[in-house]
Coordinates of C-alpha atoms and ligand atoms in Angstrom, one line a residue:
M1436 CA 125.8 128.8 92.7
V1437 CA 124.1 130.1 89.6
W1438 CA 121.9 133.2 89.7
Y1439 CA 119.1 134.1 87.4
Q1440 CA 119.7 137.8 86.6
P1441 CA 116.3 139.1 85.6
L1442 CA 114.9 137.7 88.9
V1443 CA 117.7 139.4 90.9
F1444 CA 116.6 142.5 89.1
S1445 CA 112.9 142.0 89.9
A1446 CA 113.9 141.4 93.6
L1447 CA 115.6 144.8 93.6
L1448 CA 112.4 146.3 92.3
G1449 CA 110.7 144.8 95.4
V1450 CA 108.9 141.8 93.9
S1451 CA 108.2 139.4 96.8
W1452 CA 110.5 136.5 96.0
C1453 CA 114.2 137.2 95.9
T1454 CA 117.0 135.8 93.9
E1455 CA 116.2 132.4 92.4
D1456 CA 118.9 129.9 92.1
W1457 CA 118.8 127.0 89.7
T1458 CA 120.4 124.3 91.9
F1459 CA 118.7 120.9 92.4
P1460 CA 117.9 119.7 95.9
P1461 CA 120.8 118.0 97.7
G1462 CA 121.0 114.3 96.8
F1463 CA 119.1 114.8 93.5
K1464 CA 120.0 112.0 91.1
F1465 CA 120.7 112.1 87.4
G1466 CA 120.7 109.1 85.1
A1467 CA 120.3 107.9 81.5
A1468 CA 118.2 105.1 80.1
S1469 CA 118.3 102.4 77.5
S1470 CA 116.4 99.2 76.8
S1471 CA 117.4 95.6 76.0
Y1472 CA 116.0 95.2 72.5
Q1473 CA 117.2 98.7 71.5
V1474 CA 120.8 98.2 72.5
E1475 CA 121.8 94.6 73.2
G1476 CA 121.8 92.9 69.8
A1477 CA 122.9 89.3 70.1
W1478 CA 119.3 88.3 69.4
N1479 CA 120.1 84.7 68.8
V1480 CA 123.1 83.9 71.0
S1481 CA 123.3 80.9 73.3
D1482 CA 119.8 79.9 74.5
K1483 CA 118.1 83.2 74.2
G1484 CA 114.4 82.9 73.2
E1485 CA 112.8 84.9 70.4
S1486 CA 111.0 88.1 71.4
I1487 CA 108.0 89.7 69.7
W1488 CA 110.4 92.4 68.3
D1489 CA 112.7 89.8 66.8
R1490 CA 109.6 88.3 65.1
F1491 CA 108.1 91.6 64.1
T1492 CA 111.3 93.1 62.5
H1493 CA 112.2 89.8 60.8
T1494 CA 108.7 89.1 59.3
R1495 CA 107.4 92.7 58.8
P1496 CA 110.5 94.7 57.8
E1497 CA 108.3 97.0 55.8
K1498 CA 106.9 98.3 59.1
I1499 CA 110.3 99.7 60.1
L1500 CA 112.1 102.6 58.4
N1501 CA 114.8 101.2 56.1
G1502 CA 113.8 97.6 57.1
D1503 CA 116.1 97.9 60.1
N1504 CA 116.1 95.5 63.1
G1505 CA 117.8 95.1 66.5
D1506 CA 119.8 91.9 65.5
V1507 CA 123.0 93.8 66.4
A1508 CA 121.9 97.3 67.5
C1509 CA 124.6 98.8 69.7
D1510 CA 126.0 95.3 70.4
S1511 CA 125.9 96.2 74.1
Y1512 CA 125.7 92.4 74.8
H1513 CA 129.4 92.4 73.9
L1514 CA 130.3 96.1 74.5
W1515 CA 128.7 96.6 77.9
Q1516 CA 132.1 97.6 79.5
E1517 CA 132.4 100.4 77.0
D1518 CA 128.8 101.5 78.0
I1519 CA 129.8 101.6 81.6
D1520 CA 132.9 103.7 80.8
N1521 CA 130.7 106.2 79.0
I1522 CA 128.2 106.3 81.8
A1523 CA 131.0 106.9 84.3
D1524 CA 132.4 109.7 82.1
L1525 CA 129.1 111.5 82.2
G1526 CA 129.1 111.2 86.0
L1527 CA 125.7 109.6 86.1
H1528 CA 124.4 108.5 89.5
Y1529 CA 122.4 105.6 88.0
Y1530 CA 121.8 103.8 84.7
R1531 CA 118.4 102.6 83.7
F1532 CA 118.4 99.5 81.6
S1533 CA 116.0 96.7 81.0
I1534 CA 116.2 92.9 81.3
S1535 CA 115.2 91.0 78.2
W1536 CA 112.6 88.5 79.4
P1537 CA 113.4 85.9 76.7
R1538 CA 117.2 86.3 77.3
L1539 CA 116.7 85.5 81.0
L1540 CA 113.8 83.0 80.6
P1541 CA 114.2 81.4 77.1
T1542 CA 110.8 79.6 77.3
G1543 CA 109.1 82.8 78.7
F1544 CA 108.3 80.7 81.8
A1545 CA 110.2 80.4 85.0
N1546 CA 110.9 76.7 84.5
K1547 CA 114.3 77.4 82.9
I1548 CA 116.7 80.2 83.7
S1549 CA 119.4 81.0 81.1
E1550 CA 122.8 80.9 82.7
D1551 CA 124.1 83.0 79.9
G1552 CA 121.4 85.6 80.4
A1553 CA 121.9 85.7 84.2
R1554 CA 125.7 86.1 83.6
Y1555 CA 125.2 89.0 81.2
Y1556 CA 123.1 91.0 83.6
N1557 CA 125.3 90.1 86.6
N1558 CA 128.3 91.5 84.8
L1559 CA 126.5 94.7 83.9
I1560 CA 125.2 95.2 87.4
D1561 CA 128.5 94.5 89.0
G1562 CA 130.4 96.6 86.5
L1563 CA 128.2 99.6 87.2
L1564 CA 128.4 99.2 91.0
E1565 CA 132.2 99.0 90.8
K1566 CA 132.2 102.5 89.4
G1567 CA 129.6 103.7 92.0
I1568 CA 126.7 103.8 89.5
E1569 CA 123.4 102.4 90.7
P1570 CA 121.4 100.1 88.4
M1571 CA 117.7 101.0 87.9
V1572 CA 116.2 98.0 86.2
S1573 CA 113.1 97.7 84.1
L1574 CA 111.6 94.2 83.9
Y1575 CA 109.7 94.8 80.7
H1576 CA 110.6 97.2 77.9
W1577 CA 108.5 95.7 75.1
D1578 CA 110.4 92.6 74.2
L1579 CA 107.8 90.0 75.2
P1580 CA 108.8 86.3 74.7
Q1581 CA 107.2 85.2 71.4
T1582 CA 106.1 82.0 73.2
L1583 CA 103.8 84.1 75.4
Q1584 CA 102.6 86.1 72.5
D1585 CA 101.6 82.8 70.8
L1586 CA 99.3 82.3 73.9
G1587 CA 97.7 85.8 73.5
G1588 CA 100.4 87.9 75.1
W1589 CA 99.0 90.9 77.1
T1590 CA 95.4 90.0 76.2
N1591 CA 95.6 86.7 78.2
P1592 CA 94.8 87.3 81.9
L1593 CA 97.3 84.5 82.8
I1594 CA 100.2 86.9 81.8
A1595 CA 99.9 88.6 85.2
D1596 CA 101.1 85.3 86.8
W1597 CA 103.7 84.6 84.2
F1598 CA 105.1 88.2 84.7
A1599 CA 105.1 87.8 88.5
D1600 CA 107.0 84.5 88.1
Y1601 CA 109.6 86.2 85.9
A1602 CA 109.8 89.1 88.4
R1603 CA 110.5 86.7 91.2
V1604 CA 113.4 85.2 89.2
A1605 CA 114.8 88.7 88.6
Y1606 CA 114.5 89.8 92.2
S1607 CA 116.1 86.5 93.4
L1608 CA 119.1 86.8 91.0
F1609 CA 119.7 90.6 91.2
G1610 CA 117.7 92.0 94.1
D1611 CA 120.7 92.0 96.5
R1612 CA 122.3 94.7 94.3
V1613 CA 119.3 96.4 92.4
K1614 CA 117.4 98.8 94.6
M1615 CA 115.3 100.6 92.0
W1616 CA 112.9 98.5 89.9
L1617 CA 110.4 99.4 87.3
T1618 CA 107.9 96.7 86.3
I1619 CA 106.6 97.7 82.9
N1620 CA 107.7 100.5 80.6
E1621 CA 105.0 102.7 79.0
P1622 CA 102.0 100.4 79.2
M1623 CA 100.1 103.0 77.2
I1624 CA 102.4 102.2 74.2
V1625 CA 102.3 98.5 74.9
C1626 CA 98.5 98.5 74.9
D1627 CA 97.0 101.5 73.1
S1628 CA 99.7 102.0 70.5
A1629 CA 100.1 98.4 69.8
Y1630 CA 96.4 97.3 69.4
N1631 CA 95.0 100.6 68.1
T1632 CA 97.5 101.1 65.3
A1633 CA 99.5 97.8 64.9
I1634 CA 102.6 99.9 63.9
I1635 CA 104.6 98.1 66.6
A1636 CA 105.0 94.5 67.8
P1637 CA 103.1 92.3 67.9
G1638 CA 101.5 94.0 64.9
I1639 CA 97.9 93.1 65.8
L1640 CA 95.1 95.6 65.0
N1641 CA 92.2 95.1 67.4
S1642 CA 91.0 98.5 68.7
D1643 CA 87.8 97.3 70.3
H1644 CA 89.2 94.7 72.6
G1645 CA 93.0 94.6 72.4
A1646 CA 94.0 97.8 74.2
F1647 CA 91.6 97.6 77.1
L1648 CA 92.2 93.9 77.8
C1649 CA 96.0 94.7 77.7
N1650 CA 95.4 97.7 79.9
K1651 CA 93.8 95.6 82.7
H1652 CA 96.4 92.9 82.4
V1653 CA 99.4 95.2 82.6
L1654 CA 98.0 96.7 85.8
L1655 CA 97.5 93.2 87.3
A1656 CA 100.9 92.1 86.1
H1657 CA 102.5 95.1 87.7
A1658 CA 100.6 94.6 90.9
K1659 CA 101.4 91.0 91.2
A1660 CA 105.1 91.7 90.6
Y1661 CA 105.0 94.4 93.3
R1662 CA 103.3 92.1 95.8
V1663 CA 105.9 89.4 95.2
Y1664 CA 108.6 91.9 96.1
E1665 CA 106.7 93.1 99.1
E1666 CA 106.0 89.7 100.5
E1667 CA 109.2 87.8 99.6
F1668 CA 112.1 90.4 99.2
R1669 CA 111.4 93.8 100.7
A1670 CA 112.4 93.0 104.3
Q1671 CA 115.8 91.7 103.1
Y1672 CA 116.6 94.1 100.2
Q1673 CA 114.6 97.3 100.8
G1674 CA 114.3 98.3 97.2
E1675 CA 111.7 100.5 95.5
I1676 CA 109.3 99.6 92.7
S1677 CA 107.1 101.5 90.3
I1678 CA 105.7 101.3 86.8
A1679 CA 107.0 103.8 84.2
N1680 CA 104.1 105.6 82.5
Q1681 CA 104.6 107.7 79.4
L1682 CA 102.2 110.6 79.8
I1683 CA 101.3 113.0 77.1
W1684 CA 100.0 116.2 78.7
Y1685 CA 96.7 117.4 77.1
E1686 CA 95.4 120.9 77.5
A1687 CA 92.3 122.7 76.3
W1688 CA 92.4 123.9 72.6
T1689 CA 90.3 126.9 73.6
E1690 CA 88.9 128.0 76.9
D1691 CA 85.7 126.1 76.0
D1692 CA 87.6 122.8 76.0
E1693 CA 88.6 122.5 79.6
D1694 CA 86.3 119.5 80.3
I1695 CA 87.4 117.4 77.4
A1696 CA 91.1 118.2 78.1
E1697 CA 90.6 116.9 81.7
L1698 CA 89.0 113.7 80.2
A1699 CA 91.9 113.3 77.8
V1700 CA 94.3 113.4 80.8
Q1701 CA 92.2 110.9 82.6
Y1702 CA 92.1 108.7 79.5
I1703 CA 95.9 108.5 79.2
A1704 CA 97.3 109.2 82.7
G1705 CA 94.3 108.1 84.6
R1706 CA 93.7 104.8 82.8
Y1707 CA 97.2 103.7 83.8
S1708 CA 97.5 105.4 87.2
H1709 CA 94.1 105.6 89.0
A1710 CA 94.0 101.9 89.9
I1711 CA 97.5 102.1 91.5
Y1712 CA 97.7 105.6 93.0
S1713 CA 94.1 106.8 93.8
E1714 CA 92.6 106.2 97.2
E1715 CA 89.5 104.3 95.8
G1716 CA 91.4 102.3 93.1
G1717 CA 89.9 100.9 89.9
W1718 CA 89.3 102.7 86.7
P1719 CA 88.9 106.5 86.6
P1720 CA 85.1 106.8 87.0
A1721 CA 84.5 109.3 84.2
I1722 CA 86.4 107.1 81.7
E1723 CA 84.7 103.9 82.9
K1724 CA 81.3 105.5 82.3
I1725 CA 82.2 106.8 78.8
I1726 CA 83.6 103.5 77.6
D1727 CA 80.6 101.6 79.0
E1728 CA 78.2 103.9 77.0
N1729 CA 80.4 103.6 73.9
S1730 CA 80.4 99.8 74.2
K1731 CA 76.6 99.7 74.3
K1732 CA 76.4 101.9 71.3
K1733 CA 78.7 99.4 69.5
G1734 CA 76.2 96.6 70.4
Y1735 CA 78.2 95.0 73.2
A1736 CA 76.4 93.7 76.3
T1737 CA 79.2 94.5 78.6
S1738 CA 81.9 97.3 78.7
L1739 CA 84.9 96.8 76.5
L1740 CA 86.9 98.2 79.5
P1741 CA 87.0 95.0 81.5
A1742 CA 85.7 95.4 85.0
F1743 CA 87.8 94.8 88.1
T1744 CA 86.6 92.6 90.9
Q1745 CA 86.8 94.1 94.4
E1746 CA 89.7 91.7 95.1
E1747 CA 91.6 93.0 92.0
I1748 CA 91.0 96.6 93.0
E1749 CA 92.6 95.9 96.4
L1750 CA 95.4 93.9 94.8
I1751 CA 96.4 96.8 92.6
K1752 CA 95.8 99.7 94.9
G1753 CA 98.9 101.2 96.5
T1754 CA 101.4 99.1 94.5
Y1755 CA 104.0 101.8 94.3
D1756 CA 107.0 103.3 96.1
Y1757 CA 107.2 106.3 93.8
Y1758 CA 105.6 107.7 90.6
A1759 CA 107.8 107.1 87.5
M1760 CA 107.0 109.3 84.6
N1761 CA 108.3 109.4 81.1
Y1762 CA 107.5 112.7 79.3
Y1763 CA 108.3 113.9 75.8
T1764 CA 105.4 116.0 74.4
S1765 CA 102.0 117.6 74.8
R1766 CA 98.8 118.1 72.8
V1767 CA 95.8 120.3 72.7
V1768 CA 92.3 118.8 72.5
R1769 CA 88.8 119.8 71.5
A1770 CA 85.5 118.1 70.8
A1771 CA 85.1 116.8 67.2
R1772 CA 82.7 118.7 65.0
E1773 CA 79.7 117.0 63.3
G1774 CA 81.0 114.5 60.8
E1775 CA 84.7 115.1 61.5
Q1776 CA 86.9 112.0 60.7
L1777 CA 89.0 110.9 63.7
I1778 CA 92.4 109.1 63.4
A1779 CA 93.2 106.3 65.9
F1780 CA 94.9 107.3 69.1
P1781 CA 97.7 107.8 70.0
I1782 CA 99.2 109.1 66.8
G1783 CA 96.2 111.3 66.4
D1784 CA 92.8 111.7 68.0
I1785 CA 90.9 110.0 70.8
P1786 CA 87.8 108.4 69.3
D1787 CA 86.5 107.2 72.6
L1788 CA 86.1 110.8 73.7
N1789 CA 85.1 112.0 70.3
A1790 CA 88.1 114.3 70.7
V1791 CA 90.3 115.9 68.1
V1792 CA 94.0 116.3 69.1
G1793 CA 96.4 118.9 67.8
V1794 CA 99.4 121.1 68.7
R1795 CA 99.7 124.8 69.2
P1796 CA 101.3 126.6 66.3
E1797 CA 104.0 128.1 68.7
W1798 CA 105.2 124.7 69.8
P1799 CA 108.3 123.9 67.8
A1800 CA 108.7 120.6 66.0
S1801 CA 111.7 118.6 67.1
D1802 CA 114.7 118.1 64.8
A1803 CA 113.5 114.6 63.9
S1804 CA 113.6 113.4 60.3
P1805 CA 110.3 114.3 58.5
E1806 CA 109.6 110.7 57.5
S1807 CA 110.0 109.3 61.0
S1808 CA 107.4 108.8 63.7
A1809 CA 109.5 111.0 65.9
T1810 CA 107.9 114.0 64.2
F1811 CA 105.3 113.3 67.0
F1812 CA 107.6 115.1 69.5
Y1813 CA 106.4 118.7 69.5
I1814 CA 108.2 120.6 72.2
Y1815 CA 106.3 122.1 75.1
P1816 CA 108.5 122.2 78.2
E1817 CA 105.7 123.6 80.5
G1818 CA 103.8 120.3 79.9
I1819 CA 106.2 118.3 82.1
R1820 CA 105.5 120.7 85.0
R1821 CA 101.8 120.8 84.5
Q1822 CA 101.5 117.0 84.2
L1823 CA 103.4 116.6 87.5
V1824 CA 101.1 119.1 89.2
W1825 CA 98.1 117.3 87.9
L1826 CA 99.4 114.0 89.3
K1827 CA 100.1 115.6 92.7
N1828 CA 96.6 117.2 92.7
N1829 CA 95.0 113.8 91.9
Y1830 CA 97.1 111.3 93.8
G1831 CA 98.8 113.3 96.5
N1832 CA 102.3 114.4 97.2
L1833 CA 104.1 111.3 96.0
K1834 CA 107.8 110.9 95.4
F1835 CA 108.3 111.4 91.7
A1836 CA 111.0 110.3 89.3
I1837 CA 111.3 111.3 85.6
T1838 CA 112.3 108.0 84.1
E1839 CA 112.7 109.3 80.5
N1840 CA 112.9 112.7 78.7
G1841 CA 114.8 113.6 75.6
A1842 CA 114.6 114.8 72.0
P1843 CA 115.2 113.3 68.6
D1844 CA 117.3 114.6 65.7
V1845 CA 119.0 113.2 62.6
G1846 CA 122.5 112.9 64.0
G1847 CA 125.7 114.9 64.2
L1848 CA 127.8 115.9 67.3
N1849 CA 126.6 119.5 67.5
D1850 CA 123.1 118.8 68.9
Q1851 CA 122.1 122.2 70.1
G1852 CA 118.4 121.3 69.7
R1853 CA 118.8 118.5 72.3
I1854 CA 120.7 120.8 74.7
D1855 CA 117.9 123.4 74.5
Y1856 CA 115.3 120.7 75.0
Y1857 CA 117.0 119.4 78.2
Q1858 CA 117.7 122.9 79.5
K1859 CA 114.1 124.0 79.1
H1860 CA 112.6 120.8 80.6
L1861 CA 115.0 120.8 83.6
K1862 CA 114.1 124.4 84.2
Q1863 CA 110.4 123.5 84.3
L1864 CA 111.3 120.7 86.7
L1865 CA 113.1 123.0 89.0
L1866 CA 110.1 125.3 89.0
A1867 CA 107.9 122.3 89.8
I1868 CA 110.2 121.4 92.8
K1869 CA 110.6 125.0 94.1
E1870 CA 107.2 126.6 93.2
D1871 CA 104.8 123.7 93.2
G1872 CA 106.4 121.6 96.0
I1873 CA 106.8 118.5 93.7
N1874 CA 109.0 115.9 95.5
L1875 CA 111.1 115.0 92.5
T1876 CA 114.2 112.9 93.2
H1877 CA 115.4 111.5 89.8
F1878 CA 115.9 112.7 86.2
T1879 CA 116.6 110.2 83.5
A1880 CA 117.8 111.3 80.0
W1881 CA 116.5 109.2 77.1
T1882 CA 119.0 108.0 76.0
L1883 CA 122.6 107.1 76.7
M1884 CA 123.4 106.4 73.1
D1885 CA 121.7 106.2 69.7
N1886 CA 119.9 102.9 69.4
F1887 CA 117.1 101.0 67.6
E1888 CA 114.2 103.4 67.8
W1889 CA 111.4 101.0 67.1
T1890 CA 109.5 102.0 63.9
D1891 CA 112.1 104.6 63.1
G1892 CA 114.9 102.0 63.0
Y1893 CA 118.2 103.8 63.2
R1894 CA 116.9 107.0 61.6
S1895 CA 115.9 108.9 64.7
K1896 CA 118.8 109.7 67.1
F1897 CA 118.2 110.4 70.8
G1898 CA 121.7 109.7 72.2
L1899 CA 124.0 111.7 74.4
Y1900 CA 126.5 109.5 72.6
E1901 CA 126.5 109.1 68.8
V1902 CA 126.8 105.5 67.6
D1903 CA 128.3 104.6 64.2
F1904 CA 126.0 101.8 63.0
N1905 CA 128.1 101.3 59.9
D1906 CA 131.2 100.5 62.0
P1907 CA 131.4 96.8 63.1
L1908 CA 132.8 98.2 66.4
R1909 CA 129.7 100.4 66.9
T1910 CA 132.0 103.3 68.0
R1911 CA 130.4 105.6 70.5
T1912 CA 131.3 109.4 70.5
P1913 CA 130.0 112.0 73.0
R1914 CA 127.9 114.7 71.5
N1915 CA 127.9 118.3 72.8
S1916 CA 124.8 117.4 74.9
A1917 CA 126.9 114.8 76.7
R1918 CA 129.3 117.6 77.9
F1919 CA 126.3 119.8 78.7
Y1920 CA 124.6 117.1 80.8
A1921 CA 127.9 116.1 82.6
N1922 CA 128.3 119.7 83.7
I1923 CA 124.8 119.9 85.1
I1924 CA 125.5 116.7 87.1
K1925 CA 128.8 118.0 88.3
N1926 CA 127.3 121.3 89.5
N1927 CA 124.0 119.9 90.6
A1928 CA 122.6 123.0 88.9
L1929 CA 121.5 124.5 85.6
D1930 CA 123.6 127.2 84.1
V1931 CA 120.9 129.9 83.4
E1932 CA 122.1 133.1 81.9
Ligands
NAG540 C1 122.0 84.8 64.3 O1 121.5 85.7 63.4 C2 122.3 86.2 62.5 C3 121.6 87.4 61.8 O2 121.4 88.4 62.6 C4 122.7 85.1 61.5 O3 123.7 85.6 60.6 C5 123.4 84.0 62.3 O4 123.6 82.9 61.5 C6 122.4 83.5 63.4 N1 123.1 82.6 64.3 C7 122.6 81.5 64.7 C8 123.5 80.7 65.6 O5 121.5 81.1 64.4
NAG541 C1 110.5 113.5 99.4 O1 110.4 112.1 99.5 C2 111.4 111.5 100.3 C3 111.2 110.0 100.3 O2 109.9 109.6 100.5 C4 111.3 112.0 101.7 O3 112.4 111.5 102.5 C5 111.5 113.5 101.7 O4 111.3 114.1 102.9 C6 110.5 114.1 100.7 N1 110.8 115.5 100.6 C7 109.8 116.5 100.6 C8 110.3 117.9 100.4 O5 108.6 116.2 100.8

């Protein structure tokens, strides 16, 4: 048991709550995450199809720091046994990884299943289970089959059925052993980042239509995949499914900005949650109204935020078994001043709300390289707790899982910045559990090992393990944070001085 001395002291002084301990609830689970394109490599082995990230990195290398790509990455396609050993050494309860859609379904469609792809994921799942580690599997972590992109990708409404067909294949092949599923990772990045900035695959800039079409279709795709599980697999397998939302917590810049801060949270968290988790379903009403008005001002006859039919609202509503949240950073927000120039969301402002976004001067920058996009990760540990409380207040006392959290740096084994980051965020999560009654059951570190960090290539490091990308063997070495995390898991508690 670990005691927090100042609180022991305050208890002696007669403050109402006594000694605080920093243990996690019994049965709390710790894991680490990765994703297929970021670690697997082997982009062109056997019958694997091309993904939008293969295409983007090969044809637009200038969009990635150093022109890097994921052709080899951590070579986990060949080195998965080593990954499992490292996962076991950390004492993780579960490993979150994703299935590469074009590796499993080379055409993108369910007409052809790759034997090689199925074998790879079967080996990984069986290898984890042999060591008592549960697999937590994401169906989509950004590597869309290029064949589907050629048909419009996430802007084509048919993708909801294509995704459900893919999900059915994955459940049939792996559902006997996989009990924790995530449909889509960070739809806000898949839609808003992709179409509002084009800095990530598929590299298409279309801020009027792209993000909102995609927004509707990821929700429908998630819902259809959930319904397939519910109707065809749940009775037999009894797994749990959610969607992994990356939420940036927004708070008021000054006390006059409370209303716009609430709108900003609705714009990000609400636009990807309300349809699933709220009692009434559909878009968050305040956001629907604003986008409708903005669309008219831009000369469109109907809202750019595509309406849901009543049938679609019912289809999506309630398609969750828990709330999966990725959290890294927070922002402050205020209304734009007359004539102020706004930069497209999410790297900067929120033009739809006429909102300027910033950070408080006391929020430290991360240890990321200054030329990387990871400079985005200003550190505000209280944000993770406040975001959870907001979700509970809006959608009820759900079961919550943190499906990603972590900090970037430029490498080296002595990663004190990462240790401090985890320590502070885990402390806020314990306060959320103990003070706010948040039913949090899982914490997932991003990431197991350094990997291909999208636009940052191999420059930004997030790993508990360092990977030597100059070494053909891609040697993995534990950082100090790996030992730190392993200790927390062993004790089921934080060591708070
Ligand atoms: C696969 O891609 C690599 C580059 O990453 C290339 O050297 C190799 O020739 C390709 N193999 C096949 C079978 O196309
Ligand atoms: C948290 O959720 C789990 C699963 O739904 C449930 O069994 C448990 O009782 C809940 N705990 C609290 C404190 O509400």
